[in-house]
Amino acid sequence: MVFRKPPDGGWGWVIVVVSFFTQFLCYGSPLAVGVLYLEWLDAFGEGKGKTAWVGSLANGIGLLASPVCSICVSSFGARPVAIFSGFMVAGGLMMSSFAPNIYFLYVSYGIVVGLGCGLLYTATVTITCQYFDKRRGLALGLISTGSSVGLFIYAALQRELIELYGLDGCLLIVGALSLNILACGSLMRPLESSRSPPPEKTCVDKVPDQYFVYHEKEKTVEENISILEKGYIDEKCVNNVPDCKQDSILNKNVLSSINVNEKDTYKKKVVEQTNFCKQLAKRKWQLYLTYWKETVVLFKNKVFSALFVAILLFDIGGFPPSLLMEDVARSANINEDDYYMPLISIIGIMTTVGKLILGILADFKWVNTLYLYVTTLLMTGVALFAIPFAKSYLTLAMLSGILGFLTGNWSIFPYVTTKTVGIEKLTHAYGILMFFAGLGNSLGPPIVGWFYDWTQEYDTAFYFSGFCVLLGGFLLLLAALPCWNACTNHSSKLPPNTYSYKVASSA
């Protein structure tokens, strides 16, 4: 597939709008799962670590399957994948309303909904990067705010629906809303070059067509011979019986000669099919070898290797507050009458603000996006260390807002990845990084829940979370500093569309 130059506008803004609503509809419930988490604790009576697996799987399984999601988007395109994933998200949410136990939720809400969200996220990010170049940071920031706005609205919406219709009715209604993803996905028109001539078929691609045409010609000849033969025999048999017998003998001789030709034809077919299978297997094997060679090349990049460690540790420590902050407030014996707004809603609205501001900052030439991302990691670690000292709603609300704003660094993470490996390798590299992000999302909340089950308090859990995020930030910073010097000295050796960072004087 040959892509035109990114238009940085035009239909690209339609892509931004539909991608925004796609992330809003698919991630609204999984990110606001903290409201459902409290209901599941009361409904099934399981431990906090065990129950937290539902929300962590929903947010992590799609990222774990990012390499598969990337292959699906590359093979089928963003539009078919988005439409198919819309059915998955809606179906998983509706199935969850009939869950008899926590294990059923692991599959329906955790795996089905989570995998659908992962496919949709990869599709929206990939097609947005194809449509934008100069304004890519702004575009990614806008579409990523869809999930944050969804978190803000769905936190209040799900709480209201639970009060009116119960937990089961809430999941059914939310699942029905998710069907609007189908309309959004249908507008994701691929950016293809209509003027470029279609590529010539290779020998492997030509074999099935040749075989098909040959087979149809042969079939037509056989059908014509049988029809003429039957009509001729019937006519002779009516007029003259002896002639009928002679003609039948003559036709047997003709058919025997045809059978001889069929043997040669059969041999030719076998040879063609054998060669086709050999060439197809060879081509597929070469594709697999190329994929693993490119993966090895990616990990030779110091910054890319540090990125996957940083994103893993960040999601282990930074994701649990969005899932468990409501339970943290309840464990601190904060009266619900003091709530001016759900803490999860505060995280959601501030994440929206953070994604927008950080996305806009990433487009400025004087801003080093990698150092900006590292700064958000270090500040997140400090905020996590402060959670055990918050004993009132006001302090928890302030920390929720800070954490939400810093979590907005998701909007610049694709930008950092693109600048590190280039647009050609974005899908491949981003799929690998999202796999480790999903691993962190899946492990973070259960680990925090297990810490609470062991110690009956959240202090130790958030000390651990803060340490993980700080460690990832320092490792990325140490890997980046010498790497940029090396990239600056050897910039001529970089592959096309791969950019080296230049340390800004104000950084």
Coordinates of C-alpha atoms in Angstrom, one line a residue:
M1 CA 0.0 0.0 0.0
V2 CA 1.4 3.4 -1.1
F3 CA 0.5 6.4 1.1
R4 CA 0.3 10.0 -0.1
K5 CA 2.1 12.7 1.8
P6 CA 0.2 13.4 5.1
P7 CA -2.2 16.2 4.4
D8 CA -2.1 17.6 7.9
G9 CA -5.8 18.6 7.5
G10 CA -8.7 18.0 5.3
W11 CA -10.2 14.6 5.9
G12 CA -7.6 14.2 8.6
W13 CA -9.7 16.3 11.0
V14 CA -12.7 13.9 10.4
I15 CA -10.3 11.1 11.4
V16 CA -9.4 13.0 14.5
V17 CA -13.1 13.5 15.5
V18 CA -14.1 9.9 14.9
S19 CA -11.0 8.6 16.6
F20 CA -11.9 10.8 19.6
F21 CA -15.4 9.4 19.9
T22 CA -14.1 5.9 19.3
Q23 CA -11.7 6.1 22.3
F24 CA -14.5 7.8 24.3
L25 CA -16.9 5.0 23.7
C26 CA -14.5 2.1 24.1
Y27 CA -12.4 3.3 27.0
G28 CA -15.0 5.1 29.0
S29 CA -16.2 2.1 31.0
P30 CA -12.8 0.3 31.4
L31 CA -11.0 3.4 32.6
A32 CA -13.9 4.2 35.0
V33 CA -14.0 0.6 36.2
G34 CA -13.3 1.8 39.7
V35 CA -17.0 2.5 40.2
L36 CA -17.8 -1.1 39.1
Y37 CA -14.9 -2.4 41.2
L38 CA -16.7 -1.4 44.4
E39 CA -19.9 -3.1 43.3
W40 CA -18.1 -6.3 42.3
L41 CA -16.4 -6.3 45.8
D42 CA -19.8 -6.3 47.4
A43 CA -21.5 -8.6 44.9
F44 CA -19.0 -11.5 44.8
G45 CA -17.2 -11.0 48.2
E46 CA -13.7 -11.8 46.8
G47 CA -10.4 -10.2 47.9
K48 CA -9.3 -6.8 46.5
G49 CA -6.3 -8.3 44.7
K50 CA -8.5 -10.9 43.0
T51 CA -11.3 -8.5 42.0
A52 CA -8.8 -5.9 40.7
W53 CA -7.8 -8.4 38.0
V54 CA -11.0 -7.6 36.1
G55 CA -10.2 -3.9 35.6
S56 CA -6.5 -4.6 35.1
L57 CA -7.2 -7.2 32.4
A58 CA -9.6 -4.9 30.6
N59 CA -7.0 -2.2 30.4
G60 CA -4.0 -4.4 30.0
I61 CA -5.0 -7.3 27.7
G62 CA -5.4 -5.0 24.6
L63 CA -1.9 -3.6 25.2
L64 CA -0.5 -7.1 25.7
A65 CA -1.9 -8.1 22.4
S66 CA -0.6 -5.0 20.7
P67 CA 1.8 -6.9 18.4
V68 CA -1.2 -8.9 17.1
C69 CA -3.3 -5.7 16.9
S70 CA -0.6 -4.0 14.9
I71 CA -0.5 -7.0 12.5
C72 CA -4.3 -6.9 12.1
V73 CA -4.3 -3.1 11.4
S74 CA -1.4 -3.5 8.9
S75 CA -3.1 -6.4 7.1
F76 CA -6.7 -5.4 7.0
G77 CA -6.7 -1.6 7.6
A78 CA -8.0 0.6 10.3
R79 CA -11.6 0.7 9.1
P80 CA -12.4 -3.0 9.1
V81 CA -10.6 -3.5 12.4
A82 CA -12.5 -0.7 14.1
I83 CA -15.9 -2.0 12.9
F84 CA -15.1 -5.6 14.1
S85 CA -13.8 -4.3 17.4
G86 CA -16.9 -2.3 18.0
F87 CA -18.9 -5.6 18.1
M88 CA -16.3 -7.1 20.6
V89 CA -16.6 -4.2 23.0
A90 CA -20.4 -4.0 22.9
G91 CA -20.7 -7.8 23.2
G92 CA -18.3 -8.1 26.1
L93 CA -20.0 -5.4 28.1
M94 CA -23.5 -6.9 27.6
M95 CA -22.2 -10.4 28.4
S96 CA -20.7 -9.0 31.7
S97 CA -24.2 -8.1 32.9
F98 CA -25.0 -11.9 33.1
A99 CA -21.8 -12.8 35.0
P100 CA -22.5 -15.4 37.8
N101 CA -19.0 -15.0 39.3
I102 CA -15.7 -13.1 39.1
Y103 CA -14.2 -15.7 36.8
F104 CA -16.8 -15.0 34.1
L105 CA -15.9 -11.3 34.3
Y106 CA -12.3 -12.2 33.6
V107 CA -13.3 -13.4 30.2
S108 CA -16.2 -11.2 29.2
Y109 CA -15.1 -7.8 30.7
G110 CA -11.3 -8.4 31.0
I111 CA -10.4 -10.3 27.8
V112 CA -13.2 -9.6 25.3
V113 CA -13.6 -5.9 26.1
G114 CA -9.9 -5.4 26.6
L115 CA -8.9 -7.0 23.3
G116 CA -11.5 -4.9 21.5
C117 CA -10.1 -1.7 23.1
G118 CA -6.6 -2.7 22.1
L119 CA -7.6 -3.1 18.5
L120 CA -9.4 0.2 18.5
Y121 CA -6.5 2.1 20.1
T122 CA -4.0 0.7 17.6
A123 CA -6.3 1.6 14.7
T124 CA -6.9 5.2 15.8
V125 CA -3.3 5.9 16.5
T126 CA -2.0 4.4 13.3
I127 CA -4.5 6.1 11.0
T128 CA -4.0 9.5 12.7
C129 CA -0.2 9.2 12.3
Q130 CA -0.7 8.5 8.6
Y131 CA -2.9 11.7 8.1
F132 CA -0.6 14.0 10.2
D133 CA 3.0 14.9 10.2
K134 CA 3.7 18.6 11.3
R135 CA 0.6 18.6 13.5
R136 CA 0.9 15.0 14.7
G137 CA 1.4 16.0 18.4
L138 CA -1.8 18.1 18.4
A139 CA -3.7 15.4 16.5
L140 CA -2.6 12.6 18.9
G141 CA -3.3 14.8 21.9
L142 CA -6.9 15.5 20.6
I143 CA -7.8 11.9 20.0
S144 CA -6.2 10.6 23.2
T145 CA -8.4 13.0 25.2
G146 CA -11.4 10.9 24.1
S147 CA -10.5 8.2 26.6
S148 CA -10.0 10.9 29.3
V149 CA -13.3 12.5 28.7
G150 CA -14.9 9.1 28.7
L151 CA -13.3 8.4 32.1
F152 CA -14.8 11.7 33.4
I153 CA -18.3 11.1 32.0
Y154 CA -18.6 7.4 32.5
A155 CA -17.5 7.6 36.2
A156 CA -20.6 9.7 37.0
L157 CA -22.8 7.9 34.3
Q158 CA -22.1 4.4 35.6
R159 CA -22.7 5.5 39.2
E160 CA -26.1 7.0 38.2
L161 CA -27.1 4.0 36.1
I162 CA -26.2 1.6 39.0
E163 CA -28.5 3.5 41.3
L164 CA -31.4 3.5 38.7
Y165 CA -31.1 0.1 37.1
G166 CA -28.6 -1.9 39.1
L167 CA -25.2 -3.2 38.1
D168 CA -26.6 -5.5 35.3
G169 CA -28.7 -2.8 33.8
C170 CA -25.8 -0.4 33.8
L171 CA -23.6 -2.8 31.8
L172 CA -26.3 -3.4 29.3
I173 CA -26.9 0.3 28.6
V174 CA -23.2 1.0 28.4
G175 CA -22.8 -1.9 26.0
A176 CA -25.5 -0.5 23.8
L177 CA -23.8 2.9 23.7
S178 CA -20.6 1.2 22.5
L179 CA -22.4 0.1 19.3
N180 CA -21.9 3.7 18.1
I181 CA -18.2 2.7 17.4
L182 CA -19.5 1.0 14.2
A183 CA -20.5 4.4 12.8
C184 CA -17.2 6.0 13.8
G185 CA -15.2 3.1 12.3
S186 CA -17.0 3.4 8.9
L187 CA -15.6 6.9 8.5
M188 CA -11.9 5.9 8.9
R189 CA -11.1 6.2 5.2
P190 CA -7.6 4.9 4.4
L191 CA -5.0 7.3 3.1
E192 CA -4.0 5.6 -0.2
S193 CA -2.5 6.9 -3.4
S194 CA -5.1 6.7 -6.1
R195 CA -2.8 8.0 -8.9
S196 CA 0.0 5.4 -8.5
P197 CA -0.4 2.4 -10.8
P198 CA -1.2 -0.9 -9.2
P199 CA 1.9 -3.0 -8.4
E200 CA 2.7 -5.8 -10.8
K201 CA 1.9 -9.2 -9.5
T202 CA 4.8 -11.5 -8.6
C203 CA 5.1 -15.0 -9.9
V204 CA 3.6 -16.3 -6.8
D205 CA 0.6 -14.1 -7.2
K206 CA 0.1 -15.0 -10.8
V207 CA -0.1 -18.7 -10.3
P208 CA -3.6 -18.8 -8.8
D209 CA -5.0 -16.6 -11.6
Q210 CA -3.4 -18.7 -14.4
Y211 CA -4.6 -21.8 -12.8
F212 CA -8.1 -20.4 -12.4
V213 CA -8.4 -19.3 -16.0
Y214 CA -7.0 -22.6 -17.3
H215 CA -9.4 -24.5 -15.1
E216 CA -12.4 -22.5 -16.4
K217 CA -11.4 -23.0 -20.0
E218 CA -11.0 -26.7 -19.6
K219 CA -14.3 -27.0 -17.8
T220 CA -16.1 -25.1 -20.5
V221 CA -14.6 -27.4 -23.2
E222 CA -15.7 -30.5 -21.3
E223 CA -19.2 -29.1 -20.8
N224 CA -19.6 -28.2 -24.4
I225 CA -18.4 -31.6 -25.5
S226 CA -20.8 -33.4 -23.2
I227 CA -23.8 -31.2 -24.3
L228 CA -23.1 -31.7 -28.0
E229 CA -22.4 -35.4 -27.5
K230 CA -25.7 -35.8 -25.6
G231 CA -27.8 -33.9 -28.2
Y232 CA -26.2 -35.8 -31.1
I233 CA -26.8 -39.2 -29.5
D234 CA -30.4 -38.4 -28.6
E235 CA -31.1 -37.3 -32.2
K236 CA -29.6 -40.4 -33.8
C237 CA -31.2 -42.8 -31.3
V238 CA -34.6 -41.4 -32.3
N239 CA -34.1 -41.7 -36.1
N240 CA -31.9 -44.8 -36.4
V241 CA -31.0 -47.2 -33.7
P242 CA -27.9 -48.8 -35.4
D243 CA -26.4 -45.4 -36.0
C244 CA -26.8 -44.7 -32.3
K245 CA -24.6 -47.7 -31.4
Q246 CA -21.9 -46.7 -33.9
D247 CA -21.9 -43.1 -32.6
S248 CA -21.6 -44.3 -29.1
I249 CA -18.5 -46.3 -30.0
L250 CA -17.0 -43.3 -31.8
N251 CA -17.7 -41.1 -28.8
K252 CA -15.9 -43.6 -26.5
N253 CA -12.8 -43.2 -28.7
V254 CA -13.1 -39.4 -28.5
L255 CA -13.5 -39.5 -24.7
S256 CA -10.5 -41.8 -24.3
S257 CA -8.4 -39.3 -26.2
I258 CA -9.7 -36.5 -23.9
N259 CA -8.7 -38.6 -20.9
V260 CA -5.2 -38.8 -22.2
N261 CA -5.1 -35.0 -22.4
E262 CA -6.6 -34.8 -18.9
K263 CA -3.6 -36.8 -17.6
D264 CA -1.2 -34.2 -19.0
T265 CA -3.4 -31.4 -17.7
Y266 CA -3.4 -33.0 -14.2
K267 CA 0.4 -33.3 -14.1
K268 CA 0.7 -29.7 -15.1
K269 CA -1.7 -28.7 -12.3
V270 CA 0.3 -30.6 -9.8
V271 CA 3.5 -29.0 -10.9
E272 CA 2.0 -25.5 -10.8
Q273 CA 0.4 -26.1 -7.3
T274 CA 3.7 -27.5 -5.9
N275 CA 5.7 -24.6 -7.2
F276 CA 3.1 -22.1 -5.8
C277 CA 3.2 -23.7 -2.4
K278 CA 7.0 -23.7 -2.3
Q279 CA 7.3 -20.1 -3.3
L280 CA 4.5 -19.1 -0.9
A281 CA 6.2 -20.9 2.1
K282 CA 9.5 -19.3 1.2
R283 CA 8.0 -15.8 1.0
K284 CA 6.2 -16.2 4.4
W285 CA 9.4 -17.5 6.0
Q286 CA 11.3 -14.5 4.7
L287 CA 8.6 -12.2 6.2
Y288 CA 9.0 -13.8 9.6
L289 CA 12.8 -13.6 9.4
T290 CA 12.5 -9.9 8.4
Y291 CA 10.1 -9.2 11.3
W292 CA 12.5 -10.7 13.9
K293 CA 15.5 -9.0 12.4
E294 CA 13.8 -5.6 12.6
T295 CA 12.9 -6.4 16.2
V296 CA 16.5 -7.1 17.1
V297 CA 17.5 -3.8 15.3
L298 CA 15.0 -1.9 17.4
F299 CA 16.3 -3.2 20.7
K300 CA 19.8 -2.2 19.7
N301 CA 18.6 1.4 20.1
K302 CA 19.4 2.4 23.7
V303 CA 16.4 4.8 23.9
F304 CA 14.0 2.2 22.6
S305 CA 15.3 -0.4 25.1
A306 CA 14.9 2.1 27.9
L307 CA 11.4 3.1 26.7
F308 CA 10.0 -0.4 27.1
V309 CA 11.4 -0.6 30.7
A310 CA 10.1 2.8 31.5
I311 CA 6.6 2.1 30.2
L312 CA 6.4 -1.2 32.0
L313 CA 7.4 0.3 35.3
F314 CA 5.2 3.4 34.8
D315 CA 2.1 1.3 34.2
I316 CA 2.8 -1.0 37.2
G317 CA 2.9 2.1 39.4
G318 CA 0.9 4.8 37.7
F319 CA -2.2 2.9 36.6
P320 CA -3.6 1.7 40.0
P321 CA -4.8 5.1 41.3
S322 CA -7.3 5.4 38.4
L323 CA -8.8 2.1 39.5
L324 CA -8.4 2.1 43.3
M325 CA -8.6 5.8 44.3
E326 CA -12.2 5.5 45.3
D327 CA -11.4 2.5 47.5
V328 CA -8.4 4.5 48.9
A329 CA -10.8 7.2 50.1
R330 CA -13.2 4.7 51.6
S331 CA -10.3 2.9 53.4
A332 CA -9.2 6.4 54.8
N333 CA -12.7 6.6 56.3
I334 CA -13.6 9.8 54.3
N335 CA -17.3 10.6 54.5
E336 CA -19.1 10.3 51.2
D337 CA -21.0 13.5 52.0
D338 CA -17.7 15.4 51.7
Y339 CA -17.4 14.3 48.0
Y340 CA -17.9 17.3 45.7
M341 CA -16.9 15.1 42.7
P342 CA -15.8 11.5 42.3
L343 CA -12.0 11.2 42.5
I344 CA -12.0 9.1 39.3
S345 CA -13.8 12.0 37.5
I346 CA -11.1 14.4 38.7
I347 CA -8.5 12.1 37.3
G348 CA -10.4 11.9 34.0
I349 CA -10.8 15.6 33.4
M350 CA -7.3 16.4 34.4
T351 CA -6.0 13.7 32.1
T352 CA -7.8 15.4 29.3
V353 CA -6.1 18.7 30.1
G354 CA -2.8 17.0 30.4
K355 CA -3.0 15.3 27.0
L356 CA -4.0 18.5 25.3
I357 CA -1.3 20.7 26.9
L358 CA 1.5 18.0 26.5
G359 CA 0.4 17.3 23.0
I360 CA 0.6 21.0 22.1
L361 CA 4.0 21.3 23.8
A362 CA 5.3 18.4 21.7
D363 CA 4.8 20.4 18.5
F364 CA 7.2 23.2 19.6
K365 CA 10.6 22.8 18.1
W366 CA 12.4 24.1 21.2
V367 CA 10.8 21.3 23.4
N368 CA 12.6 18.0 23.6
T369 CA 9.7 15.5 23.8
L370 CA 11.8 12.8 25.4
Y371 CA 12.9 15.0 28.3
L372 CA 9.3 16.2 28.6
Y373 CA 8.2 12.6 28.9
V374 CA 10.9 11.8 31.5
T375 CA 9.8 14.8 33.6
T376 CA 6.3 13.5 33.7
L377 CA 7.5 10.1 34.9
L378 CA 9.6 11.6 37.8
M379 CA 6.8 13.9 38.9
T380 CA 4.3 11.0 38.9
G381 CA 6.6 9.0 41.1
V382 CA 6.7 11.9 43.7
A383 CA 2.9 12.2 43.6
L384 CA 2.5 8.5 44.3
F385 CA 4.8 8.8 47.3
A386 CA 2.5 11.5 48.7
I387 CA -0.7 9.4 48.6
P388 CA -0.2 7.7 51.9
F389 CA 0.0 11.2 53.6
A390 CA -3.4 12.3 52.2
K391 CA -6.0 11.8 54.9
S392 CA -8.8 14.1 53.6
Y393 CA -10.9 14.5 50.5
L394 CA -9.2 17.8 49.5
T395 CA -5.7 16.4 49.5
L396 CA -6.8 13.2 47.7
A397 CA -8.6 15.4 45.1
M398 CA -5.4 17.5 44.6
L399 CA -3.3 14.4 44.1
S400 CA -5.8 12.9 41.8
G401 CA -5.7 16.0 39.6
I402 CA -1.9 16.0 39.6
L403 CA -1.7 12.3 38.7
G404 CA -4.4 12.7 36.0
F405 CA -2.5 15.6 34.4
L406 CA 0.7 13.7 34.4
T407 CA -1.0 10.6 33.0
G408 CA -1.7 12.7 30.0
N409 CA 1.8 11.9 28.8
W410 CA 0.1 9.0 26.9
S411 CA -0.5 11.6 24.2
I412 CA 3.2 12.3 23.6
F413 CA 4.3 8.6 23.9
P414 CA 3.5 7.8 20.2
Y415 CA 5.2 11.1 19.3
V416 CA 8.4 10.0 21.2
T417 CA 8.2 6.5 19.6
T418 CA 7.8 8.0 16.1
K419 CA 10.8 10.3 16.5
T420 CA 12.9 7.5 17.9
V421 CA 12.3 4.8 15.2
G422 CA 10.7 6.6 12.3
I423 CA 7.2 6.5 10.8
E424 CA 7.9 3.3 8.8
K425 CA 8.7 1.3 12.0
L426 CA 6.0 3.0 14.1
T427 CA 3.5 0.1 13.9
H428 CA 6.1 -2.5 14.7
A429 CA 7.8 -0.6 17.5
Y430 CA 4.6 0.7 19.0
G431 CA 3.1 -2.8 19.2
I432 CA 6.1 -4.0 21.1
L433 CA 6.0 -1.1 23.6
M434 CA 2.3 -1.4 24.1
F435 CA 2.8 -5.1 24.9
F436 CA 5.0 -4.1 27.9
A437 CA 2.5 -1.3 28.8
G438 CA -0.3 -3.9 28.9
L439 CA 1.9 -6.2 31.1
G440 CA 2.2 -3.3 33.5
N441 CA -1.5 -2.4 33.4
S442 CA -2.3 -6.1 34.1
L443 CA 0.0 -6.4 37.1
G444 CA -0.3 -3.0 38.7
P445 CA -3.7 -3.1 40.4
P446 CA -3.6 -6.7 41.5
I447 CA -0.2 -6.0 43.2
V448 CA -1.6 -3.0 45.0
G449 CA -4.6 -5.0 46.0
W450 CA -2.4 -7.9 47.3
F451 CA -0.4 -5.4 49.3
Y452 CA -3.6 -4.2 50.9
D453 CA -4.8 -7.8 51.6
W454 CA -1.5 -8.5 53.3
T455 CA -1.0 -5.3 55.3
Q456 CA -4.6 -4.0 55.5
E457 CA -3.4 -0.5 54.3
Y458 CA -2.4 1.2 51.1
D459 CA 0.7 2.9 52.3
T460 CA 3.2 0.2 51.4
A461 CA 1.6 -0.4 48.0
F462 CA 1.9 3.2 46.9
Y463 CA 5.5 3.5 48.1
F464 CA 6.2 0.5 45.9
S465 CA 4.3 2.1 43.0
G466 CA 6.2 5.4 43.3
F467 CA 9.5 3.6 43.4
C468 CA 8.7 1.7 40.2
V469 CA 7.8 4.9 38.3
L470 CA 10.9 6.8 39.5
L471 CA 13.2 3.9 38.6
G472 CA 11.8 3.8 35.1
G473 CA 12.2 7.6 34.7
F474 CA 15.8 7.6 35.8
L475 CA 16.7 4.6 33.6
L476 CA 15.2 6.4 30.5
L477 CA 17.1 9.6 31.4
L478 CA 20.4 7.8 31.8
A479 CA 19.9 5.9 28.5
A480 CA 18.9 9.1 26.6
L481 CA 21.8 11.4 27.5
P482 CA 24.7 9.5 25.9
C483 CA 22.4 8.3 23.0
W484 CA 21.6 11.8 21.8
N485 CA 25.3 12.7 21.6
A486 CA 26.0 9.6 19.6
C487 CA 23.0 10.3 17.3
T488 CA 24.2 13.9 16.8
N489 CA 27.7 12.7 15.8
H490 CA 26.5 10.0 13.5
S491 CA 23.3 11.6 12.2
S492 CA 24.2 10.9 8.6
K493 CA 24.0 7.2 9.3
L494 CA 20.4 7.3 10.4
P495 CA 17.8 5.6 8.2
P496 CA 15.3 7.7 6.3
N497 CA 12.5 9.3 8.4
T498 CA 14.3 8.6 11.6
Y499 CA 15.0 11.7 13.6
S500 CA 17.6 12.5 16.3
Y501 CA 16.7 14.6 19.2
K502 CA 18.6 17.8 19.8
V503 CA 18.8 18.9 23.4
A504 CA 17.2 22.3 23.7
S505 CA 19.1 25.0 25.4
S506 CA 16.2 25.5 27.8
A507 CA 15.9 21.9 28.6

